[in-house]
Amino acid sequence: MSSSSYQEHFSRAASDPDGFWLEQARRIRWFRAPGQGHSPAAQGGIQWFADGELNTAWLALDAHVQAGRGEQSALIYDSPVTGTQQRLSYAELTGRVARFAGALAGLGVGRGDRVVIYMPMVPEAVIGMLACARLGAVHSVVFGGFAPHELAIRIDDARPKVVLSASCGIEVDRIIPYKPLLDAALAQAEHTPGATVVLQRSPARAGLQPGRDHDWTALEAASAPAEPVPVRGSDPLYILYTSGTTGKPKGVVRDNGGHAVAMHYSMEVVYGMQPGEVFWAASDVGWVVGHSYIVYAPLIYGCTTVLYEGKPVRTPDAGAFWRVISEHRVAGMFTAPTAFRAIRKEDPDGALMSQYDLSCLRRLFLAGERLDPPTYEWLKQRTGLPVLDHWWQTETGWAIACNPVGLEYFPEKPGSATRPTPGFQVEILDPDGAPCSTGQQGAVCVRQPLPPGCLLGIWEDPERFRSAYLERYPGYYLSGDGGYIDAEGDLFVMGRMDDVINVAGHRLSTGELEEIVASHPAVAECAVFGISDELKGQLPLGLVVLKDGCTQAAREVSTELIALVREKVGAVACFRQAVVVHRLPKTRSGKILRRTLRDLADGEPVAVPSTIDDPAILEEIRSSLAARSG
Ligand code: COA
Ligand code: AMP
């Protein structure tokens, strides 16, 4: 890339998006180069490079082998929970992906078919994703911490031909058998996939149902490699479900062409990486960070990626991240602030950190939730490295705002994600749709067209896409976050303006949690909202009003509600507080005053809203909450 400045990229991407991105598109390898920039997508959003032809898996693997990188490590699997490590070169990973693609083709998977992947952090999860891409099939990875009910919802929405899974996952020292969870999900789902493929892991092997369940290793070994299938730039690569404001998750659809171009561009501009270097995103393949920066971007760009099956702490200690960085010579590392909060809590003085040679590490990247200034300061002080906050979402697939180190390194400001990334024309709008003034907080929006890599739409629901993102401010994409831009043009993202909460970097819908809590027979009404938590950023808290005449003890209902959410959503929801109250504060028109409740629970000063129907309720709730915390 030329040594163009940030401003030059930003201005060109804004004034001539098609010209700018077609030029970027020429920097990756296509089977047929695109001549078309952006156009409307059937799914409701914008598609890029619709007339181009490529194959994302070929681009991420075979192309590097052809270019002489076959012997370079493509993937380093580091698994403290099993005590194993494995390196797969580009040639080896290409071979395994081609063979597993052959296995999937043998099960009837072809272009456009969906495959659900419910797996722990093992190389086969990556192989499964890339094998789908090789066939032009559409994968939908479901985070392993979700319960059967969540998996079933996604199976019914995506209607996969095949589901890929493993016999178990390992949470620190706890074996989580996945197969019974998969079986339960398949029993709950209305859609029946034709087959499942199960990776048998030695800590807990699974029983396989003849005719439906296939053994991964045997199937892969018995299959012939499949050739990459050319797809259109605008064809879907994957669906990734994320929490919206209702109980039903949104299936974010990503394309092949725009995604590949954005991934390539971001490795250079956002992360300042060079091909051949080691990049590590300490996340999970079940989240967008895992899709973009464990799997696709590093491989498309020719880096080595690290797949880490462990935690920041307890596997075995708070030095784990530093060990991985040092041992694998990681140059760029990306994780969520909550991971460093966990490390800092256990190793505040960095004693474990100082045991490792971290001279390889150039930069730390943080996203997934707000990077709180104390965590930023600690990291900065301990590492002396650039600590770069960047802001993005499942929907965009890459950073909307970042410190674009590949172009220019702006002074770091704690609490700011720095500048809008070239391609994202970020504006702050007030409730009337007028631009906010400098420093004034409002809705963070992006002027259309969104750049390549962003969502095509919501799977089979263009209307939901329109109403969730486009309707509020015509001509803009509504991010759902609130924030402001300061006098120097730096963006500060302050938090969600809707019912989405962020628990340890995991996105959850309070609307969905409420639906589950409300389904309990003793519950008349409830409100679930996020409260501040020092480690996880936010935690969900439920306030519950019991039905008249309910004879069950409040404590018992509360315990049942906690168990119910764990059963339905999974442990990852971290729903551990359900407080029974007599009534909920509402506006005169009957709307629950969530903001007021959140401030109350956080111990913040509460301005009594003029619309409240009965201010005395607030005192009652305050004392119920005080009783909860003892
Ligand atoms: N499969 C099964 N269960 C899982 C799981 C998985 N893949 N991931 C998490 N869980 C379980 C945990 O075991 C825990 O169960 P428990 O309630 O029985 O203890 C529960 O879900 C909550 O998990 P988590 O919120 O991750 O809490 P934790 O205490 O285990 O770990 C952190 C806390 C901060 C160390 C951890 O959240 C972390 O590493 N976060 C990094 C953030 C991240 O990767 N974000 C992704 C976007 S970048
Ligand atoms: P997800 O779609 O799971 O990646 O979650 C996206 C949401 O996480 C965003 O809408 C924000 O609310 C939050 N988020 C992600 N990165 C940041 C960041 N750097 N600063 C503040 N919030 C962030």
mmCIF file of N, CA and C and ligand atoms in Angstrom, residues 143-145 171 174 176 178 282-284 287 289 311-314 335-336 338-339 342 367-368 504-506 535-536 566 571-572 574 576, ligand 1:
data_model
loop_
_atom_site.group_PDB
_atom_site.id
_atom_site.type_symbol
_atom_site.label_atom_id
_atom_site.label_comp_id
_atom_site.label_asym_id
_atom_site.label_seq_id
_atom_site.Cartn_x
_atom_site.Cartn_y
_atom_site.Cartn_z
ATOM 1 N N PHE A 143 -22.085 -20.160 19.310
ATOM 2 C CA PHE A 143 -21.149 -20.174 20.437
ATOM 3 C C PHE A 143 -21.427 -21.374 21.341
ATOM 4 N N GLY A 144 -20.362 -22.076 21.719
ATOM 5 C CA GLY A 144 -20.496 -23.307 22.501
ATOM 6 C C GLY A 144 -21.091 -23.099 23.889
ATOM 7 N N GLY A 145 -21.096 -21.864 24.382
ATOM 8 C CA GLY A 145 -21.655 -21.632 25.715
ATOM 9 C C GLY A 145 -23.161 -21.469 25.710
ATOM 10 N N GLU A 171 -14.097 -26.348 29.959
ATOM 11 C CA GLU A 171 -14.097 -25.039 30.616
ATOM 12 C C GLU A 171 -13.152 -25.121 31.809
ATOM 13 N N ARG A 174 -13.380 -28.326 33.712
ATOM 14 C CA ARG A 174 -14.708 -28.940 33.701
ATOM 15 C C ARG A 174 -15.015 -29.420 32.293
ATOM 16 N N ILE A 176 -17.480 -30.257 29.433
ATOM 17 C CA ILE A 176 -18.877 -29.954 29.072
ATOM 18 C C ILE A 176 -19.241 -30.856 27.899
ATOM 19 N N TYR A 178 -20.856 -31.815 24.815
ATOM 20 C CA TYR A 178 -21.639 -31.040 23.843
ATOM 21 C C TYR A 178 -22.718 -31.893 23.184
ATOM 22 N N ALA A 282 -7.771 -13.291 20.968
ATOM 23 C CA ALA A 282 -8.178 -14.177 22.062
ATOM 24 C C ALA A 282 -9.680 -14.018 22.255
ATOM 25 N N SER A 283 -10.422 -14.707 21.426
ATOM 26 C CA SER A 283 -11.872 -14.668 21.495
ATOM 27 C C SER A 283 -12.349 -16.092 21.239
ATOM 28 N N ASP A 284 -13.508 -16.236 20.650
ATOM 29 C CA ASP A 284 -14.054 -17.561 20.375
ATOM 30 C C ASP A 284 -14.625 -17.528 18.960
ATOM 31 N N TRP A 287 -18.068 -15.944 18.106
ATOM 32 C CA TRP A 287 -18.366 -14.515 18.054
ATOM 33 C C TRP A 287 -17.792 -13.921 16.781
ATOM 34 N N VAL A 289 -15.712 -11.551 16.454
ATOM 35 C CA VAL A 289 -14.262 -11.339 16.551
ATOM 36 C C VAL A 289 -13.530 -12.601 16.097
ATOM 37 N N LYS A 311 -8.449 -19.755 28.998
ATOM 38 C CA LYS A 311 -8.994 -18.508 29.561
ATOM 39 C C LYS A 311 -7.832 -17.569 29.855
ATOM 40 N N PRO A 312 -8.131 -16.317 30.126
ATOM 41 C CA PRO A 312 -7.046 -15.408 30.513
ATOM 42 C C PRO A 312 -6.478 -15.723 31.889
ATOM 43 N N VAL A 313 -7.295 -16.342 32.737
ATOM 44 C CA VAL A 313 -6.856 -16.718 34.092
ATOM 45 C C VAL A 313 -7.254 -18.186 34.310
ATOM 46 N N ARG A 314 -6.648 -18.803 35.242
ATOM 47 C CA ARG A 314 -7.001 -20.180 35.664
ATOM 48 C C ARG A 314 -6.546 -21.256 34.690
ATOM 49 N N THR A 335 -8.108 -8.606 22.168
ATOM 50 C CA THR A 335 -9.072 -9.275 23.036
ATOM 51 C C THR A 335 -10.053 -8.244 23.606
ATOM 52 N N ALA A 336 -10.938 -8.714 24.476
ATOM 53 C CA ALA A 336 -11.922 -7.823 25.101
ATOM 54 C C ALA A 336 -11.350 -7.302 26.421
ATOM 55 N N THR A 338 -12.518 -7.089 29.278
ATOM 56 C CA THR A 338 -12.839 -7.923 30.440
ATOM 57 C C THR A 338 -11.744 -8.958 30.708
ATOM 58 N N ALA A 339 -11.099 -9.433 29.655
ATOM 59 C CA ALA A 339 -10.032 -10.417 29.841
ATOM 60 C C ALA A 339 -8.880 -9.781 30.613
ATOM 61 N N ALA A 342 -9.705 -9.300 34.240
ATOM 62 C CA ALA A 342 -9.532 -10.542 34.995
ATOM 63 C C ALA A 342 -8.053 -10.754 35.323
ATOM 64 N N ALA A 367 -11.492 -4.486 21.991
ATOM 65 C CA ALA A 367 -12.855 -4.169 21.519
ATOM 66 C C ALA A 367 -13.823 -5.181 22.104
ATOM 67 N N GLY A 368 -15.081 -4.995 21.793
ATOM 68 C CA GLY A 368 -16.111 -5.918 22.268
ATOM 69 C C GLY A 368 -16.963 -5.271 23.339
ATOM 70 N N ALA A 504 -19.191 -9.474 29.916
ATOM 71 C CA ALA A 504 -17.868 -10.053 29.632
ATOM 72 C C ALA A 504 -17.613 -10.104 28.120
ATOM 73 N N GLY A 505 -17.964 -9.018 27.432
ATOM 74 C CA GLY A 505 -17.730 -8.975 25.980
ATOM 75 C C GLY A 505 -18.745 -9.789 25.196
ATOM 76 N N HIS A 506 -19.721 -10.381 25.881
ATOM 77 C CA HIS A 506 -20.755 -11.162 25.201
ATOM 78 C C HIS A 506 -22.030 -10.348 25.128
ATOM 79 N N LEU A 535 -15.773 -6.590 36.909
ATOM 80 C CA LEU A 535 -15.037 -7.524 36.059
ATOM 81 C C LEU A 535 -15.656 -7.663 34.673
ATOM 82 N N LYS A 536 -16.959 -7.909 34.639
ATOM 83 C CA LYS A 536 -17.599 -8.248 33.357
ATOM 84 C C LYS A 536 -18.223 -7.058 32.647
ATOM 85 N N ARG A 566 -30.407 -20.121 32.910
ATOM 86 C CA ARG A 566 -29.217 -20.936 32.623
ATOM 87 C C ARG A 566 -29.584 -22.089 31.688
ATOM 88 N N ALA A 571 -24.968 -20.839 30.556
ATOM 89 C CA ALA A 571 -24.243 -20.240 31.682
ATOM 90 C C ALA A 571 -23.724 -18.865 31.317
ATOM 91 N N VAL A 572 -23.475 -18.665 30.030
ATOM 92 C CA VAL A 572 -22.839 -17.446 29.572
ATOM 93 C C VAL A 572 -23.686 -16.190 29.844
ATOM 94 N N CYS A 574 -24.852 -15.401 32.621
ATOM 95 C CA CYS A 574 -24.461 -14.889 33.957
ATOM 96 C C CYS A 574 -25.639 -14.251 34.681
ATOM 97 N N ARG A 576 -27.645 -14.129 37.596
ATOM 98 C CA ARG A 576 -27.547 -14.701 38.943
ATOM 99 C C ARG A 576 -28.331 -13.904 39.968
HETATM 100 N N1 COA B 1 -18.850 -23.475 26.599
HETATM 101 C C1 COA B 1 -19.519 -23.753 27.732
HETATM 102 N N2 COA B 1 -19.628 -22.914 28.767
HETATM 103 C C2 COA B 1 -19.036 -21.711 28.649
HETATM 104 C C3 COA B 1 -18.327 -21.339 27.504
HETATM 105 C C4 COA B 1 -18.241 -22.280 26.448
HETATM 106 N N3 COA B 1 -17.604 -22.001 25.323
HETATM 107 N N4 COA B 1 -17.857 -20.091 27.693
HETATM 108 C C5 COA B 1 -18.237 -19.697 28.911
HETATM 109 N N5 COA B 1 -18.945 -20.682 29.497
HETATM 110 C C6 COA B 1 -19.506 -20.680 30.846
HETATM 111 C C7 COA B 1 -18.414 -20.510 31.882
HETATM 112 O O1 COA B 1 -17.821 -21.725 32.233
HETATM 113 C C8 COA B 1 -19.186 -19.919 33.041
HETATM 114 O O2 COA B 1 -19.894 -20.972 33.667
HETATM 115 P P1 COA B 1 -20.243 -20.961 35.234
HETATM 116 O O3 COA B 1 -21.298 -19.938 35.434
HETATM 117 O O4 COA B 1 -20.745 -22.352 35.468
HETATM 118 O O5 COA B 1 -18.958 -20.650 35.939
HETATM 119 C C9 COA B 1 -20.215 -19.036 32.370
HETATM 120 O O6 COA B 1 -20.337 -19.550 31.023
HETATM 121 C C10 COA B 1 -19.851 -17.597 32.299
HETATM 122 O O7 COA B 1 -18.683 -17.453 31.511
HETATM 123 P P2 COA B 1 -17.805 -16.148 31.465
HETATM 124 O O8 COA B 1 -18.685 -14.947 31.444
HETATM 125 O O9 COA B 1 -16.838 -16.268 30.360
HETATM 126 O O10 COA B 1 -17.145 -16.097 32.885
HETATM 127 P P3 COA B 1 -15.858 -16.774 33.458
HETATM 128 O O11 COA B 1 -15.917 -16.445 34.899
HETATM 129 O O12 COA B 1 -15.731 -18.191 33.056
HETATM 130 O O13 COA B 1 -14.648 -15.961 32.797
HETATM 131 C C11 COA B 1 -13.568 -14.049 31.849
HETATM 132 C C12 COA B 1 -14.544 -14.547 32.908
HETATM 133 C C13 COA B 1 -13.485 -12.540 31.918
HETATM 134 C C14 COA B 1 -12.201 -14.645 32.116
HETATM 135 C C15 COA B 1 -14.086 -14.491 30.467
HETATM 136 O O14 COA B 1 -15.383 -14.001 30.282
HETATM 137 C C16 COA B 1 -13.248 -14.062 29.298
HETATM 138 O O15 COA B 1 -12.193 -14.567 29.016
HETATM 139 N N6 COA B 1 -13.738 -13.127 28.542
HETATM 140 C C17 COA B 1 -13.064 -12.712 27.317
HETATM 141 C C18 COA B 1 -14.095 -12.071 26.491
HETATM 142 C C19 COA B 1 -14.261 -12.619 25.142
HETATM 143 O O16 COA B 1 -13.665 -13.557 24.723
HETATM 144 N N7 COA B 1 -15.184 -11.965 24.452
HETATM 145 C C20 COA B 1 -15.543 -12.301 23.107
HETATM 146 C C21 COA B 1 -15.683 -11.098 22.269
HETATM 147 S S1 COA B 1 -14.092 -10.347 21.978
#
